PDB file of N, CA and C in Angstrom:
ATOM      1  N   GLY A   3       0.535  -1.244  -0.651  1.00  0.00           N
ATOM      2  CA  GLY A   3       0.074   0.482  -0.178  1.00  0.00           C
ATOM      3  C   GLY A   3       0.335   0.808  -0.510  1.00  0.00           C
ATOM      4  N   PHE A   4       0.289   2.580   0.366  1.00  0.00           N
ATOM      5  CA  PHE A   4       0.577   3.563  -0.485  1.00  0.00           C
ATOM      6  C   PHE A   4       1.077   4.346  -0.727  1.00  0.00           C
ATOM      7  N   GLY A   5       1.082   3.900  -2.409  1.00  0.00           N
ATOM      8  CA  GLY A   5       1.681   4.241  -3.668  1.00  0.00           C
ATOM      9  C   GLY A   5       2.443   3.321  -3.529  1.00  0.00           C
ATOM     10  N   LEU A   6       3.289   2.570  -2.853  1.00  0.00           N
ATOM     11  CA  LEU A   6       4.581   1.626  -3.106  1.00  0.00           C
ATOM     12  C   LEU A   6       4.861   1.136  -4.272  1.00  0.00           C
ATOM     13  N   PRO A   7       3.875   0.152  -4.111  1.00  0.00           N
ATOM     14  CA  PRO A   7       3.669  -0.408  -5.291  1.00  0.00           C
ATOM     15  C   PRO A   7       3.747  -0.101  -7.241  1.00  0.00           C
ATOM     16  N   ILE A   8       3.063   1.210  -6.800  1.00  0.00           N
ATOM     17  CA  ILE A   8       2.920   2.549  -7.896  1.00  0.00           C
ATOM     18  C   ILE A   8       4.351   2.631  -8.654  1.00  0.00           C
ATOM     19  N   LEU A   9       4.882   2.954  -7.099  1.00  0.00           N
ATOM     20  CA  LEU A   9       6.668   3.623  -7.593  1.00  0.00           C
ATOM     21  C   LEU A   9       7.227   2.486  -7.635  1.00  0.00           C
ATOM     22  N   GLU A  10       7.068   1.867  -7.489  1.00  0.00           N
ATOM     23  CA  GLU A  10       8.198   0.264  -7.928  1.00  0.00           C
ATOM     24  C   GLU A  10       7.626  -0.547  -9.618  1.00  0.00           C
ATOM     25  N   SER A  11       6.359  -0.575  -9.920  1.00  0.00           N
ATOM     26  CA  SER A  11       6.298  -0.814 -11.255  1.00  0.00           C
ATOM     27  C   SER A  11       7.619   0.378 -12.160  1.00  0.00           C
ATOM     28  N   PHE A  12       6.983   1.760 -12.206  1.00  0.00           N
ATOM     29  CA  PHE A  12       7.519   2.787 -12.341  1.00  0.00           C
ATOM     30  C   PHE A  12       9.076   2.918 -12.584  1.00  0.00           C
ATOM     31  N   ALA A  13       9.793   2.696 -12.016  1.00  0.00           N
ATOM     32  CA  ALA A  13      11.164   1.964 -11.318  1.00  0.00           C
ATOM     33  C   ALA A  13      11.579   0.766 -12.180  1.00  0.00           C
ATOM     34  N   CYS A  14      10.740  -0.286 -12.252  1.00  0.00           N
ATOM     35  CA  CYS A  14      10.884  -1.326 -13.044  1.00  0.00           C
ATOM     36  C   CYS A  14      10.584  -1.007 -14.945  1.00  0.00           C
ATOM     37  N   GLY A  15       9.920   0.496 -14.642  1.00  0.00           N
ATOM     38  CA  GLY A  15       9.538   0.788 -15.992  1.00  0.00           C
ATOM     39  C   GLY A  15       8.276   0.018 -16.858  1.00  0.00           C
ATOM     40  N   THR A  16       7.843  -0.690 -15.772  1.00  0.00           N
ATOM     41  CA  THR A  16       6.248  -1.542 -15.760  1.00  0.00           C
ATOM     42  C   THR A  16       5.634  -0.837 -16.331  1.00  0.00           C
ATOM     43  N   PRO A  17       3.838  -1.272 -16.660  1.00  0.00           N
ATOM     44  CA  PRO A  17       2.480   0.131 -16.450  1.00  0.00           C
ATOM     45  C   PRO A  17       2.043   0.149 -15.777  1.00  0.00           C
ATOM     46  N   VAL A  18       2.152   0.850 -15.805  1.00  0.00           N
ATOM     47  CA  VAL A  18       1.010   1.265 -14.342  1.00  0.00           C
ATOM     48  C   VAL A  18      -0.629   1.804 -14.872  1.00  0.00           C
ATOM     49  N   ILE A  19      -1.768   0.940 -14.235  1.00  0.00           N
ATOM     50  CA  ILE A  19      -3.340   1.830 -14.277  1.00  0.00           C
ATOM     51  C   ILE A  19      -2.726   1.957 -12.849  1.00  0.00           C
ATOM     52  N   CYS A  20      -4.160   2.520 -11.949  1.00  0.00           N
ATOM     53  CA  CYS A  20      -4.787   2.574 -10.672  1.00  0.00           C
ATOM     54  C   CYS A  20      -5.233   3.883 -11.192  1.00  0.00           C
ATOM     55  N   SER A  21      -6.267   3.744 -10.016  1.00  0.00           N
ATOM     56  CA  SER A  21      -7.557   4.438  -9.157  1.00  0.00           C
ATOM     57  C   SER A  21      -6.626   6.385  -9.692  1.00  0.00           C
ATOM     58  N   ASN A  22      -8.304   6.336  -9.395  1.00  0.00           N
ATOM     59  CA  ASN A  22      -7.872   8.257  -9.529  1.00  0.00           C
ATOM     60  C   ASN A  22      -8.155   8.908  -7.780  1.00  0.00           C
ATOM     61  N   LEU A  23      -7.546   8.372  -6.692  1.00  0.00           N
ATOM     62  CA  LEU A  23      -7.872   8.663  -5.755  1.00  0.00           C
ATOM     63  C   LEU A  23      -7.195   9.148  -5.393  1.00  0.00           C
ATOM     64  N   ALA A  24      -7.134  10.519  -5.095  1.00  0.00           N
ATOM     65  CA  ALA A  24      -6.140  11.954  -4.680  1.00  0.00           C
ATOM     66  C   ALA A  24      -5.157  11.559  -4.465  1.00  0.00           C
ATOM     67  N   VAL A  25      -5.036  10.720  -3.614  1.00  0.00           N
ATOM     68  CA  VAL A  25      -3.605  10.142  -2.449  1.00  0.00           C
ATOM     69  C   VAL A  25      -2.397  10.638  -3.816  1.00  0.00           C
ATOM     70  N   PHE A  26      -2.834  10.182  -4.429  1.00  0.00           N
ATOM     71  CA  PHE A  26      -1.568   9.433  -6.324  1.00  0.00           C
ATOM     72  C   PHE A  26      -1.456  10.348  -6.485  1.00  0.00           C
ATOM     73  N   ASP A  27      -2.614  11.763  -6.117  1.00  0.00           N
ATOM     74  CA  ASP A  27      -2.301  12.857  -7.388  1.00  0.00           C
ATOM     75  C   ASP A  27      -0.240  13.380  -7.068  1.00  0.00           C
ATOM     76  N   GLU A  28       0.244  13.180  -6.124  1.00  0.00           N
ATOM     77  CA  GLU A  28       1.989  13.486  -5.653  1.00  0.00           C
ATOM     78  C   GLU A  28       2.751  13.503  -6.322  1.00  0.00           C
ATOM     79  N   PHE A  29       2.272  11.819  -6.421  1.00  0.00           N
ATOM     80  CA  PHE A  29       3.418  11.537  -7.773  1.00  0.00           C
ATOM     81  C   PHE A  29       2.905  10.408  -8.704  1.00  0.00           C
ATOM     82  N   VAL A  30       2.043  10.127  -9.043  1.00  0.00           N
ATOM     83  CA  VAL A  30       1.922   9.687 -10.121  1.00  0.00           C
ATOM     84  C   VAL A  30       1.130  10.802 -11.624  1.00  0.00           C
ATOM     85  N   PRO A  31       2.379   9.922 -12.877  1.00  0.00           N
ATOM     86  CA  PRO A  31       1.955  11.708 -13.639  1.00  0.00           C
ATOM     87  C   PRO A  31       0.916  12.072 -14.601  1.00  0.00           C
ATOM     88  N   ALA A  32       0.003  13.001 -14.603  1.00  0.00           N
ATOM     89  CA  ALA A  32      -1.256  13.204 -14.948  1.00  0.00           C
ATOM     90  C   ALA A  32      -0.739  12.293 -17.002  1.00  0.00           C
ATOM     91  N   GLU A  33      -0.415  12.032 -17.027  1.00  0.00           N
ATOM     92  CA  GLU A  33      -0.227  10.990 -18.216  1.00  0.00           C
ATOM     93  C   GLU A  33      -0.942   9.192 -17.906  1.00  0.00           C
ATOM     94  N   THR A  34      -0.603   8.897 -17.178  1.00  0.00           N
ATOM     95  CA  THR A  34      -0.960   7.390 -15.841  1.00  0.00           C
ATOM     96  C   THR A  34      -2.633   7.855 -16.996  1.00  0.00           C
ATOM     97  N   SER A  35      -2.791   6.222 -17.395  1.00  0.00           N
ATOM     98  CA  SER A  35      -4.569   6.251 -17.076  1.00  0.00           C
ATOM     99  C   SER A  35      -5.073   5.669 -15.595  1.00  0.00           C
ATOM    100  N   ARG A  36      -5.215   6.200 -15.148  1.00  0.00           N
ATOM    101  CA  ARG A  36      -5.739   6.371 -13.987  1.00  0.00           C
ATOM    102  C   ARG A  36      -7.992   6.645 -13.890  1.00  0.00           C
ATOM    103  N   PHE A  37      -8.366   5.460 -13.019  1.00  0.00           N
ATOM    104  CA  PHE A  37     -10.309   5.005 -13.073  1.00  0.00           C
ATOM    105  C   PHE A  37     -10.729   5.408 -12.343  1.00  0.00           C
ATOM    106  N   GLU A  38     -12.125   5.680 -11.733  1.00  0.00           N
ATOM    107  CA  GLU A  38     -12.389   6.031 -11.187  1.00  0.00           C
ATOM    108  C   GLU A  38     -12.711   4.348  -9.925  1.00  0.00           C
ATOM    109  N   PRO A  39     -12.651   4.095  -8.061  1.00  0.00           N
ATOM    110  CA  PRO A  39     -12.118   3.075  -7.579  1.00  0.00           C
ATOM    111  C   PRO A  39     -13.931   2.411  -8.490  1.00  0.00           C
ATOM    112  N   LEU A  40     -14.366   1.282  -8.258  1.00  0.00           N
ATOM    113  CA  LEU A  40     -15.191   0.094  -8.211  1.00  0.00           C
ATOM    114  C   LEU A  40     -16.381   0.369  -9.522  1.00  0.00           C
ATOM    115  N   ASN A  41     -15.620   1.507 -10.730  1.00  0.00           N
ATOM    116  CA  ASN A  41     -16.372   1.665 -11.491  1.00  0.00           C
ATOM    117  C   ASN A  41     -15.176   0.474 -12.927  1.00  0.00           C
ATOM    118  N   VAL A  42     -15.426  -0.333 -12.907  1.00  0.00           N
ATOM    119  CA  VAL A  42     -14.734  -1.253 -13.405  1.00  0.00           C
ATOM    120  C   VAL A  42     -15.242  -1.409 -15.517  1.00  0.00           C
ATOM    121  N   GLU A  43     -16.387  -0.431 -15.847  1.00  0.00           N
ATOM    122  CA  GLU A  43     -16.484   0.350 -17.539  1.00  0.00           C
ATOM    123  C   GLU A  43     -14.900   1.142 -17.692  1.00  0.00           C
ATOM    124  N   GLU A  44     -14.626   2.219 -16.829  1.00  0.00           N
ATOM    125  CA  GLU A  44     -13.142   2.122 -16.609  1.00  0.00           C
ATOM    126  C   GLU A  44     -12.219   2.098 -16.337  1.00  0.00           C
ATOM    127  N   LEU A  45     -11.791   1.372 -15.301  1.00  0.00           N
ATOM    128  CA  LEU A  45     -10.862   0.507 -15.427  1.00  0.00           C
ATOM    129  C   LEU A  45     -10.862  -0.633 -16.955  1.00  0.00           C
ATOM    130  N   ALA A  46     -11.761  -1.468 -17.216  1.00  0.00           N
ATOM    131  CA  ALA A  46     -11.715  -2.388 -18.523  1.00  0.00           C
ATOM    132  C   ALA A  46     -10.811  -1.330 -19.434  1.00  0.00           C
ATOM    133  N   GLY A  47     -11.625  -0.064 -20.597  1.00  0.00           N
ATOM    134  CA  GLY A  47     -10.969   1.672 -20.484  1.00  0.00           C
ATOM    135  C   GLY A  47      -9.868   1.511 -20.578  1.00  0.00           C
ATOM    136  N   CYS A  48      -8.779   1.933 -19.995  1.00  0.00           N
ATOM    137  CA  CYS A  48      -7.637   1.323 -19.502  1.00  0.00           C
ATOM    138  C   CYS A  48      -7.057   0.572 -19.967  1.00  0.00           C
ATOM    139  N   LEU A  49      -6.845  -0.696 -19.841  1.00  0.00           N
ATOM    140  CA  LEU A  49      -7.058  -1.398 -20.071  1.00  0.00           C
ATOM    141  C   LEU A  49      -7.082  -1.711 -21.636  1.00  0.00           C
ATOM    142  N   LEU A  50      -8.031  -1.194 -22.095  1.00  0.00           N
ATOM    143  CA  LEU A  50      -8.053  -1.768 -23.565  1.00  0.00           C
ATOM    144  C   LEU A  50      -6.780  -0.449 -24.346  1.00  0.00           C
ATOM    145  N   ASN A  51      -7.480   0.223 -23.308  1.00  0.00           N
ATOM    146  CA  ASN A  51      -5.713   2.278 -23.568  1.00  0.00           C
ATOM    147  C   ASN A  51      -4.794   1.501 -24.191  1.00  0.00           C
ATOM    148  N   TYR A  52      -4.513   0.370 -22.954  1.00  0.00           N
ATOM    149  CA  TYR A  52      -2.689   0.230 -23.068  1.00  0.00           C
ATOM    150  C   TYR A  52      -2.558  -0.630 -24.125  1.00  0.00           C
ATOM    151  N   LEU A  53      -3.814  -1.518 -24.738  1.00  0.00           N
ATOM    152  CA  LEU A  53      -3.428  -2.549 -25.157  1.00  0.00           C
ATOM    153  C   LEU A  53      -3.757  -2.501 -26.774  1.00  0.00           C
ATOM    154  N   GLU A  54      -4.188  -1.563 -27.274  1.00  0.00           N
ATOM    155  CA  GLU A  54      -4.552  -1.348 -28.204  1.00  0.00           C
ATOM    156  C   GLU A  54      -2.697   0.506 -29.100  1.00  0.00           C
ATOM    157  N   GLN A  55      -2.647   1.135 -28.021  1.00  0.00           N
ATOM    158  CA  GLN A  55      -1.714   1.664 -27.939  1.00  0.00           C
ATOM    159  C   GLN A  55      -0.816   1.960 -27.286  1.00  0.00           C
ATOM    160  N   GLN A  56      -0.044   1.277 -26.323  1.00  0.00           N
ATOM    161  CA  GLN A  56       0.816   1.410 -24.940  1.00  0.00           C
ATOM    162  C   GLN A  56       1.956   2.070 -25.155  1.00  0.00           C
ATOM    163  N   PRO A  57       1.152   2.504 -24.082  1.00  0.00           N
ATOM    164  CA  PRO A  57       1.705   4.614 -23.973  1.00  0.00           C
ATOM    165  C   PRO A  57       2.973   4.574 -23.299  1.00  0.00           C
ATOM    166  N   SER A  58       3.858   5.305 -23.426  1.00  0.00           N
ATOM    167  CA  SER A  58       5.635   5.169 -23.282  1.00  0.00           C
ATOM    168  C   SER A  58       5.016   5.027 -21.928  1.00  0.00           C
ATOM    169  N   GLN A  59       6.154   4.776 -20.407  1.00  0.00           N
ATOM    170  CA  GLN A  59       5.369   4.146 -19.097  1.00  0.00           C
ATOM    171  C   GLN A  59       6.539   5.496 -18.963  1.00  0.00           C
ATOM    172  N   PRO A  60       5.717   6.751 -17.573  1.00  0.00           N
ATOM    173  CA  PRO A  60       6.779   7.715 -17.066  1.00  0.00           C
ATOM    174  C   PRO A  60       7.614   6.939 -15.894  1.00  0.00           C
ATOM    175  N   GLN A  61       8.799   7.789 -15.670  1.00  0.00           N
ATOM    176  CA  GLN A  61       9.598   7.195 -14.665  1.00  0.00           C
ATOM    177  C   GLN A  61       8.764   7.685 -13.279  1.00  0.00           C
ATOM    178  N   VAL A  62       9.497   7.145 -12.773  1.00  0.00           N
ATOM    179  CA  VAL A  62      10.040   7.346 -10.799  1.00  0.00           C
ATOM    180  C   VAL A  62      10.127   9.002 -11.441  1.00  0.00           C
ATOM    181  N   PRO A  63       8.918   9.705 -10.144  1.00  0.00           N
ATOM    182  CA  PRO A  63       9.234  11.451 -10.265  1.00  0.00           C
ATOM    183  C   PRO A  63      10.226  11.389  -9.332  1.00  0.00           C
ATOM    184  N   GLU A  64      11.439  12.491  -9.675  1.00  0.00           N
ATOM    185  CA  GLU A  64      12.135  12.703  -9.082  1.00  0.00           C
ATOM    186  C   GLU A  64      12.554  12.857  -7.406  1.00  0.00           C
ATOM    187  N   SER A  65      11.399  13.396  -6.864  1.00  0.00           N
ATOM    188  CA  SER A  65      11.449  13.272  -5.218  1.00  0.00           C
ATOM    189  C   SER A  65      11.790  12.719  -4.840  1.00  0.00           C
ATOM    190  N   PHE A  66      10.923  11.198  -5.197  1.00  0.00           N
ATOM    191  CA  PHE A  66      10.980   9.806  -5.545  1.00  0.00           C
ATOM    192  C   PHE A  66      11.907   9.090  -4.828  1.00  0.00           C
ATOM    193  N   SER A  67      13.117   9.009  -6.218  1.00  0.00           N
ATOM    194  CA  SER A  67      14.204   7.964  -6.907  1.00  0.00           C
ATOM    195  C   SER A  67      14.490   8.108  -5.180  1.00  0.00           C
ATOM    196  N   TRP A  68      15.720   6.576  -4.636  1.00  0.00           N
ATOM    197  CA  TRP A  68      17.052   6.726  -4.023  1.00  0.00           C
ATOM    198  C   TRP A  68      17.879   7.708  -3.317  1.00  0.00           C
ATOM    199  N   ARG A  69      18.572   8.211  -4.426  1.00  0.00           N
ATOM    200  CA  ARG A  69      19.394   9.789  -3.929  1.00  0.00           C
ATOM    201  C   ARG A  69      19.238  10.684  -3.507  1.00  0.00           C
ATOM    202  N   SER A  70      17.214  10.660  -3.493  1.00  0.00           N
ATOM    203  CA  SER A  70      15.993  11.979  -2.747  1.00  0.00           C
ATOM    204  C   SER A  70      16.058  11.549  -1.033  1.00  0.00           C
ATOM    205  N   CYS A  71      15.731  10.102  -1.298  1.00  0.00           N
ATOM    206  CA  CYS A  71      15.750   9.257   0.427  1.00  0.00           C
ATOM    207  C   CYS A  71      16.929   9.499   1.041  1.00  0.00           C
ATOM    208  N   VAL A  72      17.878   9.370  -0.069  1.00  0.00           N
ATOM    209  CA  VAL A  72      19.312   9.326   1.089  1.00  0.00           C
ATOM    210  C   VAL A  72      19.395  10.487   1.042  1.00  0.00           C
ATOM    211  N   ASP A  73      19.505  11.346   0.625  1.00  0.00           N
ATOM    212  CA  ASP A  73      19.912  12.939   1.214  1.00  0.00           C
ATOM    213  C   ASP A  73      19.450  13.955   2.112  1.00  0.00           C
ATOM    214  N   LYS A  74      17.438  13.243   2.194  1.00  0.00           N
ATOM    215  CA  LYS A  74      16.559  13.855   3.183  1.00  0.00           C
ATOM    216  C   LYS A  74      16.828  13.726   3.953  1.00  0.00           C
ATOM    217  N   THR A  75      17.392  11.956   4.317  1.00  0.00           N
ATOM    218  CA  THR A  75      17.846  11.100   5.505  1.00  0.00           C
ATOM    219  C   THR A  75      19.367  11.673   6.376  1.00  0.00           C
ATOM    220  N   ALA A  76      19.062  11.568   5.090  1.00  0.00           N
ATOM    221  CA  ALA A  76      20.349  12.620   5.286  1.00  0.00           C
ATOM    222  C   ALA A  76      21.273  13.535   6.577  1.00  0.00           C
ATOM    223  N   ALA A  77      19.791  14.543   5.498  1.00  0.00           N
ATOM    224  CA  ALA A  77      19.696  16.352   6.344  1.00  0.00           C
ATOM    225  C   ALA A  77      19.292  15.824   7.641  1.00  0.00           C
ATOM    226  N   LEU A  78      18.439  15.072   7.721  1.00  0.00           N
ATOM    227  CA  LEU A  78      17.947  14.682   9.322  1.00  0.00           C
ATOM    228  C   LEU A  78      17.893  14.397  10.232  1.00  0.00           C
ATOM    229  N   TYR A  79      19.639  13.621   9.936  1.00  0.00           N
ATOM    230  CA  TYR A  79      20.012  12.756  10.746  1.00  0.00           C
ATOM    231  C   TYR A  79      20.669  13.575  11.161  1.00  0.00           C
ATOM    232  N   SER A  80      21.991  14.507  10.338  1.00  0.00           N
ATOM    233  CA  SER A  80      22.264  15.870  10.739  1.00  0.00           C
ATOM    234  C   SER A  80      22.905  16.993  11.458  1.00  0.00           C
ATOM    235  N   ARG A  81      21.194  17.080  11.679  1.00  0.00           N
ATOM    236  CA  ARG A  81      20.190  18.497  11.670  1.00  0.00           C
ATOM    237  C   ARG A  81      19.831  17.804  13.350  1.00  0.00           C
ATOM    238  N   LEU A  82      19.714  16.443  12.819  1.00  0.00           N
ATOM    239  CA  LEU A  82      19.652  16.536  14.806  1.00  0.00           C
ATOM    240  C   LEU A  82      20.544  15.978  15.485  1.00  0.00           C
ATOM    241  N   LEU A  83      21.427  14.519  15.122  1.00  0.00           N
ATOM    242  CA  LEU A  83      23.410  15.554  15.424  1.00  0.00           C
ATOM    243  C   LEU A  83      23.858  16.331  15.189  1.00  0.00           C
ATOM    244  N   GLY A  84      23.495  17.477  14.418  1.00  0.00           N
ATOM    245  CA  GLY A  84      24.562  18.563  14.688  1.00  0.00           C
ATOM    246  C   GLY A  84      25.355  17.707  13.676  1.00  0.00           C
ATOM    247  N   VAL A  85      25.462  17.137  12.973  1.00  0.00           N
ATOM    248  CA  VAL A  85      26.486  17.467  12.422  1.00  0.00           C
ATOM    249  C   VAL A  85      26.931  17.342  10.711  1.00  0.00           C
ATOM    250  N   ASP A  86      28.294  17.444   9.973  1.00  0.00           N
ATOM    251  CA  ASP A  86      27.414  17.303   8.621  1.00  0.00           C
ATOM    252  C   ASP A  86      27.113  15.828   8.163  1.00  0.00           C
ATOM    253  N   PRO A  87      26.615  15.247   7.339  1.00  0.00           N
ATOM    254  CA  PRO A  87      26.971  13.914   6.948  1.00  0.00           C
ATOM    255  C   PRO A  87      28.133  13.410   6.620  1.00  0.00           C
ATOM    256  N   GLY A  88      28.504  14.531   4.818  1.00  0.00           N
ATOM    257  CA  GLY A  88      30.292  14.339   4.636  1.00  0.00           C
ATOM    258  C   GLY A  88      30.187  13.779   3.811  1.00  0.00           C
ATOM    259  N   PHE A  89      28.637  13.788   3.305  1.00  0.00           N
ATOM    260  CA  PHE A  89      29.210  12.222   2.041  1.00  0.00           C
ATOM    261  C   PHE A  89      29.073  12.833   0.519  1.00  0.00           C
ATOM    262  N   ARG A  90      28.529  12.954  -0.727  1.00  0.00           N
ATOM    263  CA  ARG A  90      27.508  12.887  -1.822  1.00  0.00           C
ATOM    264  C   ARG A  90      28.115  12.248  -3.164  1.00  0.00           C
TER     265      ARG A  90
END
């Protein structure tokens, strides 16, 4: 949950079709196929659209990359400990 399977799919370069819940707006690009939860017709339409057009797969947003995670974690530890992380 928490959108991790979607991010994992982006990282692997596999297709993403997800519901249009607001929680995904932060990291799911607008061009990603989305459907109303519990609407089988919209989901089927997204699947058919993919099979017919096979659109390009968006990449993981930079704010969710491993480098960004490392930098943010190091900055937090540095702030808490009052030290310079000393790497880049």
